[in-house]
Amino acid sequence: VLEPIPERPALPLIGHALRIPSGADGLLYAIREAKEMGPIFRFRVFGQEFTFVSGLDLVTELADESRFRKNVHADLVQVREIAGDGLFTAFNDEPNWRKAHEVLMPAFSLGAMRGYHPAMLTVARELITKWDKASGDLPVDVAEDMTRLTFDTIGLCGFGYDFGSFRRADTHPFVVAMGRALERVQQRSESIPGTEFLQWRKEEQFRADNTLMRELVGEVIRDRRASGDTGTGDLLGRMLHTPDPATGAVLDDDNILYQALTFLIAGHETTSGALSFALHYLTKHPEVLAKAQSEVDALWGDTDRPEPAYGDIGKLTYLRQVLNESLRLWPTAPAFAVEPLADTVIGGRYQVRAGETLMVLTPALHRDPAWGDNVELFDPERFAPEREPHRPVHLFKPFGTGERACIGRQFALHEATLVLGLIVHRYRLIDHADYQLKIKSTLTIKPDGFTLRLARRDRAE
Ligand code: HEM
């Protein structure tokens, strides 16, 4: 027997609009709503419908790629103004998606991380140099510095381009432009239909920001071509010179530009948020920090300047558990959408239409009762190796699902584990302001206003 998808009583026309706060509160509201309304519920706003799914059984069903695929929903269509048919925003049937996927998959394999490791270490050391100066003295703004780090890392590993974020006090103009452009995209989708023309100034700014981003990335691509360098050691080299195995053709210049913008967008805020949440939880859980410290100490001893090898990162298994548990509570890309390939029934009773947006609300899935009691508690033991085989496959989805899942997952995890390792090896983390977690949400989420004081660990202890 079919049943309607649960929803609260709605007003005519505006639907549930008045209930829904904007920005961060919107996400937190949806998580709270999932708790009250259950594993599937619907919002209506000005004639648009949003269906949120978060129960393990339903998400398991939606992960079946013979029935569902990625949905490029309204917000992503907006992001296409920046990232075009790059991997993240490509429609499923755009030929450039498969072409770029085939060309780039090997560049994101676990083995490929060996090639990026030295550049990741270079940037990590710039962070350490900055934090050494602050240590014992000034607090550091964690999310800001993590963004400097992840941005410079993707610039260097992806394009051999040095944004130099640690050598400037202000934010790199590209990062400012990108942040503002993404914010604009989100505001557009939240504004009342028909009122966009009132915001022409912001639209003008959006066009200027988009131009700035394109010009910078275009210049990096032109410089590489002009240099005659045909190496395929980084993402740009690979895109310029590796033919797609199926068609024998390389990616066209417009698409390379879109992929480059995509990696800069997708590759840095998510990873920087994950690092910031992990540092927050390490600070609040001294017993977890101590365990992480003994793991890195066992590897690097008490040398002042450890030389983490590529192979060390895979050995930092407890730190990886810490990262996973942080991504469980706050998956930094907090939702992904799928659509039915044909009209179908889910959960045995809810009718859904071909192509309709079904949002998987990851933070709520990550609090499903299948995680056990105390789902709000930060506990890296949930990811202990002996427990791994018992976790249902689709219970943990911070990187999305199926063919359109995150291509940068190994990249993010390698980078984040390396950096966390170096930080916990070197510093005590001092919660000087008794920080209370507050979520800031743009398209991604991060801890808002999280600052730390650092002190060098006393090696003699
Ligand atoms: C896709 C999360 C890091 C590049 C995705 C998706 C999620 C995600 C949930 C699926 C989106 C959807 O279904 O609409 C994350 C998280 C990261 C991270 C939580 C860090 C902790 C990275 C990095 C890169 C990257 C470092 C690149 C260097 C991409 C790309 C896609 C993607 C290109 C689209 C893949 C496709 O559709 O073919 N990511 N990501 N991500 N991510 Fe990531």
Short mmCIF file of C-alpha atoms and ligand atoms in Angstrom, two decimals:
data_model
loop_
_atom_site.label_atom_id
_atom_site.label_comp_id
_atom_site.label_asym_id
_atom_site.label_seq_id
_atom_site.Cartn_x
_atom_site.Cartn_y
_atom_site.Cartn_z
CA VAL A 1 0.00 0.00 0.00
CA LEU A 2 1.36 3.40 -0.99
CA GLU A 3 1.68 6.20 1.58
CA PRO A 4 2.48 9.89 1.11
CA ILE A 5 6.02 10.98 2.04
CA PRO A 6 5.70 12.47 5.56
CA GLU A 7 5.56 16.27 5.76
CA ARG A 8 4.34 18.94 8.16
CA PRO A 9 1.14 20.84 7.39
CA ALA A 10 2.01 23.43 4.72
CA LEU A 11 0.70 26.95 3.92
CA PRO A 12 -0.60 27.59 0.43
CA LEU A 13 2.05 28.85 -2.02
CA ILE A 14 4.92 29.39 0.41
CA GLY A 15 4.67 25.87 1.80
CA HIS A 16 7.07 25.37 4.71
CA ALA A 17 9.20 28.43 3.90
CA LEU A 18 8.52 30.15 7.23
CA ARG A 19 9.76 27.18 9.23
CA ILE A 20 13.12 27.04 7.51
CA PRO A 21 15.90 29.32 8.67
CA SER A 22 18.63 30.17 6.15
CA GLY A 23 22.30 29.20 6.14
CA ALA A 24 23.74 26.97 8.82
CA ASP A 25 20.49 26.83 10.69
CA GLY A 26 18.89 25.35 7.59
CA LEU A 27 21.15 22.32 7.75
CA LEU A 28 20.82 21.93 11.50
CA TYR A 29 17.08 22.33 11.13
CA ALA A 30 16.98 19.52 8.56
CA ILE A 31 18.99 17.25 10.89
CA ARG A 32 16.60 18.02 13.76
CA GLU A 33 13.66 17.48 11.45
CA ALA A 34 15.06 14.07 10.44
CA LYS A 35 15.12 13.14 14.12
CA GLU A 36 11.45 14.04 14.54
CA MET A 37 10.04 13.17 11.14
CA GLY A 38 12.01 9.97 10.61
CA PRO A 39 14.11 8.52 7.79
CA ILE A 40 12.25 10.31 4.96
CA PHE A 41 10.38 13.63 4.89
CA ARG A 42 9.49 16.41 2.52
CA PHE A 43 9.67 20.23 2.57
CA ARG A 44 7.76 22.44 0.19
CA VAL A 45 8.91 25.95 -0.62
CA PHE A 46 7.23 28.09 -3.29
CA GLY A 47 6.08 25.11 -5.29
CA GLN A 48 9.43 23.33 -5.09
CA GLU A 49 9.63 20.05 -3.22
CA PHE A 50 12.65 18.80 -1.33
CA THR A 51 12.75 15.21 -0.19
CA PHE A 52 15.30 14.29 2.47
CA VAL A 53 16.33 10.72 3.06
CA SER A 54 18.51 9.59 5.94
CA GLY A 55 17.58 6.09 7.14
CA LEU A 56 20.04 3.27 6.51
CA ASP A 57 17.53 1.03 4.72
CA LEU A 58 16.39 3.78 2.36
CA VAL A 59 19.93 4.99 1.65
CA THR A 60 20.94 1.40 0.92
CA GLU A 61 18.13 1.22 -1.59
CA LEU A 62 19.10 4.56 -3.17
CA ALA A 63 22.70 3.34 -3.57
CA ASP A 64 21.51 0.75 -6.10
CA GLU A 65 22.91 2.09 -9.37
CA SER A 66 20.59 0.00 -11.48
CA ARG A 67 17.69 2.14 -10.16
CA PHE A 68 19.21 5.50 -9.15
CA ARG A 69 21.92 7.90 -10.30
CA LYS A 70 23.37 11.25 -9.27
CA ASN A 71 20.94 14.14 -9.49
CA VAL A 72 22.36 17.46 -10.67
CA HIS A 73 19.91 19.50 -8.61
CA ALA A 74 19.11 23.22 -8.81
CA ASP A 75 22.07 24.31 -6.63
CA LEU A 76 24.52 22.30 -8.73
CA VAL A 77 23.06 23.71 -11.92
CA GLN A 78 23.96 27.13 -10.46
CA VAL A 79 27.50 25.96 -9.72
CA ARG A 80 27.79 25.04 -13.42
CA GLU A 81 28.13 28.76 -14.10
CA ILE A 82 31.55 28.41 -12.48
CA ALA A 83 32.49 24.78 -13.06
CA GLY A 84 30.62 23.98 -16.32
CA ASP A 85 30.76 20.33 -17.28
CA GLY A 86 33.60 19.59 -14.85
CA LEU A 87 33.32 16.22 -13.08
CA PHE A 88 31.33 17.44 -10.08
CA THR A 89 28.63 19.36 -11.96
CA ALA A 90 28.45 17.36 -15.22
CA PHE A 91 25.07 15.91 -16.17
CA ASN A 92 25.16 12.13 -16.29
CA ASP A 93 24.75 12.00 -20.06
CA GLU A 94 27.43 14.58 -20.92
CA PRO A 95 30.20 12.67 -22.76
CA ASN A 96 32.87 14.81 -21.05
CA TRP A 97 32.02 13.23 -17.72
CA ARG A 98 33.11 9.70 -18.72
CA LYS A 99 36.05 11.01 -20.71
CA ALA A 100 37.43 13.06 -17.80
CA HIS A 101 36.61 10.28 -15.34
CA GLU A 102 38.70 7.77 -17.35
CA VAL A 103 41.59 10.20 -17.81
CA LEU A 104 41.68 11.31 -14.18
CA MET A 105 40.89 8.16 -12.17
CA PRO A 106 44.50 6.88 -12.26
CA ALA A 107 45.70 10.31 -11.10
CA PHE A 108 43.62 9.90 -7.92
CA SER A 109 44.47 6.28 -7.12
CA LEU A 110 46.07 5.41 -3.80
CA GLY A 111 49.37 4.74 -5.61
CA ALA A 112 49.30 8.18 -7.25
CA MET A 113 49.56 9.73 -3.77
CA ARG A 114 53.23 8.77 -3.74
CA GLY A 115 53.77 11.43 -6.42
CA TYR A 116 51.90 14.15 -4.48
CA HIS A 117 53.41 13.32 -1.10
CA PRO A 118 56.48 15.60 -1.36
CA ALA A 119 54.36 18.62 -2.38
CA MET A 120 51.86 17.89 0.41
CA LEU A 121 54.75 17.78 2.87
CA THR A 122 56.14 21.09 1.59
CA VAL A 123 52.84 22.85 2.25
CA ALA A 124 52.37 21.12 5.62
CA ARG A 125 55.78 22.47 6.66
CA GLU A 126 54.69 25.99 5.77
CA LEU A 127 51.79 25.57 8.19
CA ILE A 128 54.16 24.29 10.88
CA THR A 129 56.48 27.26 10.36
CA LYS A 130 53.55 29.62 10.84
CA TRP A 131 52.24 27.76 13.90
CA ASP A 132 55.72 27.62 15.47
CA LYS A 133 55.78 31.40 15.44
CA ALA A 134 52.38 31.59 17.09
CA SER A 135 53.03 28.81 19.57
CA GLY A 136 53.17 29.78 23.23
CA ASP A 137 51.91 33.23 22.28
CA LEU A 138 49.05 33.96 19.87
CA PRO A 139 45.97 31.87 19.12
CA VAL A 140 45.60 30.55 15.57
CA ASP A 141 42.39 30.59 13.53
CA VAL A 142 42.16 26.90 12.71
CA ALA A 143 39.71 26.89 9.79
CA GLU A 144 41.49 29.80 8.11
CA ASP A 145 44.89 28.15 8.27
CA MET A 146 43.48 24.79 7.18
CA THR A 147 42.00 26.52 4.15
CA ARG A 148 45.39 28.08 3.34
CA LEU A 149 46.90 24.62 3.60
CA THR A 150 44.39 22.67 1.49
CA PHE A 151 44.22 25.37 -1.14
CA ASP A 152 47.99 25.57 -1.57
CA THR A 153 48.16 21.77 -1.60
CA ILE A 154 45.69 21.36 -4.45
CA GLY A 155 47.38 24.24 -6.32
CA LEU A 156 50.79 22.63 -6.04
CA CYS A 157 49.78 18.98 -6.56
CA GLY A 158 47.22 19.77 -9.20
CA PHE A 159 48.86 22.46 -11.25
CA GLY A 160 52.38 23.06 -9.97
CA TYR A 161 51.07 26.50 -8.97
CA ASP A 162 52.10 28.12 -5.70
CA PHE A 163 49.33 30.31 -4.24
CA GLY A 164 51.71 31.27 -1.42
CA SER A 165 48.87 31.58 1.10
CA PHE A 166 51.15 31.27 4.13
CA ARG A 167 53.34 34.09 2.93
CA ARG A 168 50.54 36.64 2.83
CA ALA A 169 48.47 38.11 5.64
CA ASP A 170 45.32 38.54 3.59
CA THR A 171 43.43 35.85 1.72
CA HIS A 172 44.49 35.09 -1.87
CA PRO A 173 42.17 37.00 -4.27
CA PHE A 174 41.23 33.73 -5.96
CA VAL A 175 39.98 32.30 -2.65
CA VAL A 176 38.01 35.48 -1.93
CA ALA A 177 36.44 35.38 -5.40
CA MET A 178 35.60 31.72 -5.12
CA GLY A 179 34.07 32.02 -1.65
CA ARG A 180 31.94 34.98 -2.72
CA ALA A 181 30.85 33.32 -5.97
CA LEU A 182 29.76 30.15 -4.16
CA GLU A 183 27.93 32.24 -1.57
CA ARG A 184 26.12 34.06 -4.37
CA VAL A 185 25.10 30.77 -5.90
CA GLN A 186 23.63 29.64 -2.60
CA GLN A 187 21.82 32.96 -2.00
CA ARG A 188 20.28 32.75 -5.44
CA SER A 189 18.75 29.42 -4.70
CA GLU A 190 17.37 30.74 -1.41
CA SER A 191 15.87 33.96 -2.77
CA ILE A 192 12.19 34.31 -3.50
CA PRO A 193 11.55 33.47 -7.15
CA GLY A 194 11.23 36.59 -9.31
CA THR A 195 13.21 38.87 -6.99
CA GLU A 196 16.67 38.13 -8.38
CA PHE A 197 16.70 41.36 -10.41
CA LEU A 198 16.84 43.33 -7.13
CA GLN A 199 20.28 41.90 -6.59
CA TRP A 200 22.01 43.18 -9.72
CA ARG A 201 24.99 44.49 -7.79
CA LYS A 202 25.68 41.07 -6.43
CA GLU A 203 25.25 39.61 -9.89
CA GLU A 204 27.82 42.07 -11.20
CA GLN A 205 30.20 41.02 -8.45
CA PHE A 206 29.54 37.38 -9.33
CA ARG A 207 30.53 37.97 -12.95
CA ALA A 208 33.69 39.80 -11.88
CA ASP A 209 34.62 36.99 -9.49
CA ASN A 210 34.01 34.36 -12.15
CA THR A 211 36.19 36.26 -14.61
CA LEU A 212 39.01 36.57 -12.09
CA MET A 213 38.98 32.82 -11.43
CA ARG A 214 38.94 31.94 -15.12
CA GLU A 215 41.74 34.32 -15.94
CA LEU A 216 44.01 32.98 -13.23
CA VAL A 217 43.42 29.32 -14.08
CA GLY A 218 43.56 30.07 -17.83
CA GLU A 219 46.97 31.66 -17.31
CA VAL A 220 48.27 28.63 -15.42
CA ILE A 221 47.15 26.39 -18.30
CA ARG A 222 48.66 28.67 -20.96
CA ASP A 223 51.96 28.89 -19.07
CA ARG A 224 52.16 25.12 -18.89
CA ARG A 225 51.50 24.76 -22.59
CA ALA A 226 54.03 27.47 -23.42
CA SER A 227 56.69 25.81 -21.25
CA GLY A 228 56.73 22.78 -23.55
CA ASP A 229 56.58 20.56 -20.43
CA THR A 230 54.72 17.38 -21.42
CA GLY A 231 55.04 15.61 -18.05
CA THR A 232 51.95 13.86 -16.67
CA GLY A 233 53.06 14.04 -13.04
CA ASP A 234 50.30 16.37 -11.84
CA LEU A 235 46.60 16.70 -12.63
CA LEU A 236 47.13 19.44 -15.19
CA GLY A 237 49.85 17.51 -17.04
CA ARG A 238 47.61 14.50 -17.09
CA MET A 239 44.65 16.43 -18.47
CA LEU A 240 46.76 18.11 -21.15
CA HIS A 241 48.59 15.04 -22.37
CA THR A 242 46.73 11.81 -21.55
CA PRO A 243 44.30 10.58 -24.21
CA ASP A 244 41.02 9.06 -23.09
CA PRO A 245 41.47 5.28 -23.57
CA ALA A 246 38.03 4.91 -25.18
CA THR A 247 38.17 7.74 -27.75
CA GLY A 248 41.90 8.45 -28.04
CA ALA A 249 41.15 12.17 -27.64
CA VAL A 250 42.56 14.46 -24.93
CA LEU A 251 40.25 16.78 -22.97
CA ASP A 252 39.43 20.06 -24.72
CA ASP A 253 40.70 23.35 -23.31
CA ASP A 254 37.33 24.54 -21.99
CA ASN A 255 36.84 21.28 -20.15
CA ILE A 256 40.35 21.40 -18.67
CA LEU A 257 39.56 24.88 -17.35
CA TYR A 258 36.33 23.56 -15.78
CA GLN A 259 38.11 20.56 -14.24
CA ALA A 260 40.79 22.82 -12.77
CA LEU A 261 38.13 25.09 -11.22
CA THR A 262 36.29 22.00 -9.99
CA PHE A 263 39.34 20.63 -8.17
CA LEU A 264 40.02 24.00 -6.59
CA ILE A 265 36.40 24.23 -5.42
CA ALA A 266 35.76 20.60 -4.45
CA GLY A 267 39.26 19.92 -3.25
CA HIS A 268 39.86 22.45 -0.56
CA GLU A 269 36.91 23.57 1.63
CA THR A 270 35.82 19.99 2.26
CA THR A 271 39.27 18.83 3.34
CA SER A 272 39.94 21.95 5.38
CA GLY A 273 36.62 21.52 7.19
CA ALA A 274 37.44 17.88 7.93
CA LEU A 275 40.83 18.88 9.39
CA SER A 276 39.24 21.61 11.49
CA PHE A 277 36.59 19.30 12.95
CA ALA A 278 39.23 16.66 13.69
CA LEU A 279 41.37 19.23 15.55
CA HIS A 280 38.31 20.37 17.47
CA TYR A 281 37.54 16.84 18.64
CA LEU A 282 41.21 16.10 19.43
CA THR A 283 41.26 19.22 21.59
CA LYS A 284 38.10 18.23 23.46
CA HIS A 285 39.18 14.59 23.97
CA PRO A 286 42.61 14.48 25.65
CA GLU A 287 42.57 10.67 25.82
CA VAL A 288 42.11 10.48 22.04
CA LEU A 289 44.86 13.06 21.49
CA ALA A 290 47.22 11.09 23.75
CA LYS A 291 46.57 7.93 21.79
CA ALA A 292 47.14 9.72 18.49
CA GLN A 293 50.36 11.17 19.88
CA SER A 294 51.68 7.81 20.90
CA GLU A 295 50.93 6.53 17.40
CA VAL A 296 53.01 9.25 15.72
CA ASP A 297 55.72 9.08 18.40
CA ALA A 298 56.15 5.37 17.68
CA LEU A 299 56.81 6.26 14.06
CA TRP A 300 58.79 9.48 14.27
CA GLY A 301 60.25 9.38 17.79
CA ASP A 302 61.15 12.73 19.29
CA THR A 303 62.93 14.23 16.30
CA ASP A 304 62.27 17.92 15.96
CA ARG A 305 61.86 17.67 12.19
CA PRO A 306 60.34 14.32 11.27
CA GLU A 307 60.59 13.16 7.66
CA PRO A 308 57.25 11.43 7.11
CA ALA A 309 57.64 8.96 4.26
CA TYR A 310 54.83 8.20 1.83
CA GLY A 311 54.48 4.75 3.42
CA ASP A 312 54.09 6.20 6.94
CA ILE A 313 50.66 7.62 6.18
CA GLY A 314 49.06 4.21 5.81
CA LYS A 315 50.49 3.27 9.21
CA LEU A 316 48.70 6.11 11.02
CA THR A 317 45.58 4.00 11.40
CA TYR A 318 44.36 5.55 14.65
CA LEU A 319 44.57 9.05 13.18
CA ARG A 320 42.56 7.77 10.25
CA GLN A 321 39.93 6.55 12.75
CA VAL A 322 39.87 10.05 14.26
CA LEU A 323 39.32 11.56 10.81
CA ASN A 324 36.58 9.07 9.98
CA GLU A 325 34.77 9.72 13.24
CA SER A 326 34.97 13.49 12.62
CA LEU A 327 33.56 12.91 9.12
CA ARG A 328 30.82 10.78 10.62
CA LEU A 329 29.57 13.55 12.92
CA TRP A 330 30.22 16.38 10.44
CA PRO A 331 30.60 15.14 6.89
CA THR A 332 31.86 18.38 5.36
CA ALA A 333 29.88 17.97 2.12
CA PRO A 334 26.71 17.40 4.13
CA ALA A 335 24.34 16.10 1.43
CA PHE A 336 24.31 14.50 -1.99
CA ALA A 337 21.39 13.90 -4.30
CA VAL A 338 20.20 10.97 -6.38
CA GLU A 339 17.27 10.55 -8.78
CA PRO A 340 15.26 7.49 -9.82
CA LEU A 341 15.97 6.30 -13.38
CA ALA A 342 12.26 5.48 -13.70
CA ASP A 343 9.13 6.07 -11.58
CA THR A 344 9.43 3.70 -8.66
CA VAL A 345 8.45 2.93 -5.08
CA ILE A 346 11.00 3.20 -2.27
CA GLY A 347 10.83 1.78 1.22
CA GLY A 348 8.01 -0.43 -0.10
CA ARG A 349 5.52 2.45 0.14
CA TYR A 350 6.68 5.83 -1.14
CA GLN A 351 6.08 6.68 -4.78
CA VAL A 352 8.90 8.69 -6.39
CA ARG A 353 9.16 9.99 -9.96
CA ALA A 354 11.94 9.57 -12.51
CA GLY A 355 14.42 12.46 -12.23
CA GLU A 356 13.12 13.87 -8.92
CA THR A 357 15.68 15.08 -6.38
CA LEU A 358 16.17 12.81 -3.38
CA MET A 359 18.62 14.45 -0.97
CA VAL A 360 20.61 12.11 1.21
CA LEU A 361 21.18 14.02 4.43
CA THR A 362 24.51 12.54 5.43
CA PRO A 363 24.82 13.96 8.97
CA ALA A 364 21.45 12.34 9.78
CA LEU A 365 22.41 8.99 8.15
CA HIS A 366 25.55 9.16 10.29
CA ARG A 367 23.32 9.34 13.36
CA ASP A 368 21.13 6.39 12.35
CA PRO A 369 20.36 4.00 15.26
CA ALA A 370 22.47 1.37 13.43
CA TRP A 371 25.52 3.27 14.80
CA GLY A 372 24.46 2.16 18.28
CA ASP A 373 23.61 4.22 21.33
CA ASN A 374 25.12 7.64 21.92
CA VAL A 375 25.35 8.58 18.26
CA GLU A 376 26.27 12.16 19.24
CA LEU A 377 29.34 10.98 21.13
CA PHE A 378 32.73 11.36 19.40
CA ASP A 379 34.30 7.91 19.61
CA PRO A 380 37.02 6.84 17.12
CA GLU A 381 36.65 3.23 18.37
CA ARG A 382 33.60 2.97 16.09
CA PHE A 383 36.16 2.71 13.27
CA ALA A 384 38.45 0.21 15.02
CA PRO A 385 39.69 -2.36 12.46
CA GLU A 386 37.94 -5.25 14.21
CA ARG A 387 34.60 -3.45 13.99
CA GLU A 388 34.94 -2.43 10.31
CA PRO A 389 33.63 -5.71 8.84
CA HIS A 390 30.44 -5.43 10.87
CA ARG A 391 29.40 -1.99 9.66
CA PRO A 392 26.68 -2.02 6.98
CA VAL A 393 28.24 -0.84 3.67
CA HIS A 394 26.02 2.21 3.21
CA LEU A 395 26.00 3.49 6.79
CA PHE A 396 29.02 5.78 6.24
CA LYS A 397 28.83 7.98 3.12
CA PRO A 398 30.95 11.12 3.60
CA PHE A 399 32.23 10.80 0.02
CA GLY A 400 28.91 10.14 -1.68
CA THR A 401 28.02 6.99 -3.54
CA GLY A 402 28.63 4.91 -6.65
CA GLU A 403 30.24 6.05 -9.86
CA ARG A 404 29.76 9.73 -9.01
CA ALA A 405 31.32 9.41 -5.54
CA CYS A 406 34.28 11.62 -4.64
CA ILE A 407 37.26 11.11 -6.94
CA GLY A 408 39.48 13.02 -4.48
CA ARG A 409 38.92 10.78 -1.47
CA GLN A 410 42.43 9.27 -1.29
CA PHE A 411 43.90 12.69 -1.92
CA ALA A 412 41.94 14.24 0.95
CA LEU A 413 42.69 11.40 3.36
CA HIS A 414 46.40 11.29 2.57
CA GLU A 415 46.76 15.03 2.95
CA ALA A 416 44.67 15.25 6.12
CA THR A 417 46.37 12.31 7.85
CA LEU A 418 49.83 13.70 7.06
CA VAL A 419 48.96 17.14 8.43
CA LEU A 420 47.19 15.89 11.56
CA GLY A 421 50.16 13.61 12.20
CA LEU A 422 52.64 16.47 12.04
CA ILE A 423 50.45 18.69 14.24
CA VAL A 424 49.84 16.19 17.04
CA HIS A 425 53.49 15.14 16.94
CA ARG A 426 54.64 18.69 17.58
CA TYR A 427 52.07 20.54 19.68
CA ARG A 428 49.88 20.44 22.71
CA LEU A 429 46.47 21.80 21.69
CA ILE A 430 45.18 24.33 24.18
CA ASP A 431 41.46 25.07 24.28
CA HIS A 432 42.10 28.63 25.50
CA ALA A 433 38.59 29.96 24.79
CA ASP A 434 36.65 26.85 25.88
CA TYR A 435 35.38 26.66 22.30
CA GLN A 436 31.77 25.50 21.86
CA LEU A 437 31.14 23.95 18.46
CA LYS A 438 29.16 26.17 16.12
CA ILE A 439 28.62 25.09 12.54
CA LYS A 440 29.19 27.48 9.68
CA SER A 441 27.67 26.36 6.42
CA THR A 442 28.20 27.54 2.88
CA LEU A 443 28.00 24.66 0.39
CA THR A 444 30.27 22.87 2.86
CA ILE A 445 30.42 23.01 6.66
CA LYS A 446 33.16 23.97 9.11
CA PRO A 447 33.52 24.94 12.78
CA ASP A 448 32.85 28.67 13.05
CA GLY A 449 35.30 30.85 14.99
CA PHE A 450 37.43 27.98 16.27
CA THR A 451 40.76 29.23 17.58
CA LEU A 452 43.46 27.29 19.42
CA ARG A 453 46.56 28.08 21.35
CA LEU A 454 49.53 25.85 20.75
CA ALA A 455 52.52 24.88 22.85
CA ARG A 456 55.44 22.79 21.69
CA ARG A 457 55.34 19.38 23.35
CA ASP A 458 58.01 18.85 25.94
CA ARG A 459 60.05 16.01 24.46
CA ALA A 460 61.70 15.25 27.79
CA GLU A 461 58.37 14.21 29.35
C1 HEM B 1 32.48 14.44 -5.36
C2 HEM B 1 32.95 14.82 -0.54
C3 HEM B 1 37.65 16.01 -1.11
C4 HEM B 1 36.98 16.24 -5.90
C5 HEM B 1 32.22 14.41 -4.00
C6 HEM B 1 30.96 13.98 -3.42
C7 HEM B 1 31.10 14.12 -2.06
C8 HEM B 1 32.43 14.58 -1.80
C9 HEM B 1 30.02 13.82 -1.01
C10 HEM B 1 29.72 13.51 -4.17
C11 HEM B 1 28.91 14.70 -4.60
C12 HEM B 1 27.59 14.32 -5.28
O1 HEM B 1 27.19 13.16 -5.29
O2 HEM B 1 26.95 15.24 -5.80
C13 HEM B 1 34.27 15.17 -0.28
C14 HEM B 1 34.83 15.30 1.05
C15 HEM B 1 36.16 15.62 0.89
C16 HEM B 1 36.42 15.71 -0.54
C17 HEM B 1 34.06 15.13 2.36
C18 HEM B 1 37.23 15.86 1.92
C19 HEM B 1 37.21 15.42 3.15
C20 HEM B 1 37.89 16.14 -2.46
C21 HEM B 1 39.18 16.46 -3.06
C22 HEM B 1 38.97 16.55 -4.41
C23 HEM B 1 37.57 16.25 -4.65
C24 HEM B 1 40.46 16.67 -2.29
C25 HEM B 1 39.95 16.86 -5.54
C26 HEM B 1 41.21 17.03 -5.41
C27 HEM B 1 35.70 15.77 -6.15
C28 HEM B 1 35.14 15.64 -7.50
C29 HEM B 1 33.85 15.11 -7.35
C30 HEM B 1 33.64 14.93 -5.91
C31 HEM B 1 35.83 16.01 -8.81
C32 HEM B 1 32.87 14.76 -8.47
C33 HEM B 1 33.12 13.34 -8.92
C34 HEM B 1 32.25 12.92 -10.11
O3 HEM B 1 31.04 13.17 -10.08
O4 HEM B 1 32.79 12.34 -11.03
N1 HEM B 1 33.10 14.75 -3.00
N2 HEM B 1 35.25 15.43 -1.20
N3 HEM B 1 36.96 16.01 -3.45
N4 HEM B 1 34.79 15.33 -5.23
FE1 HEM B 1 35.06 15.29 -3.24
#
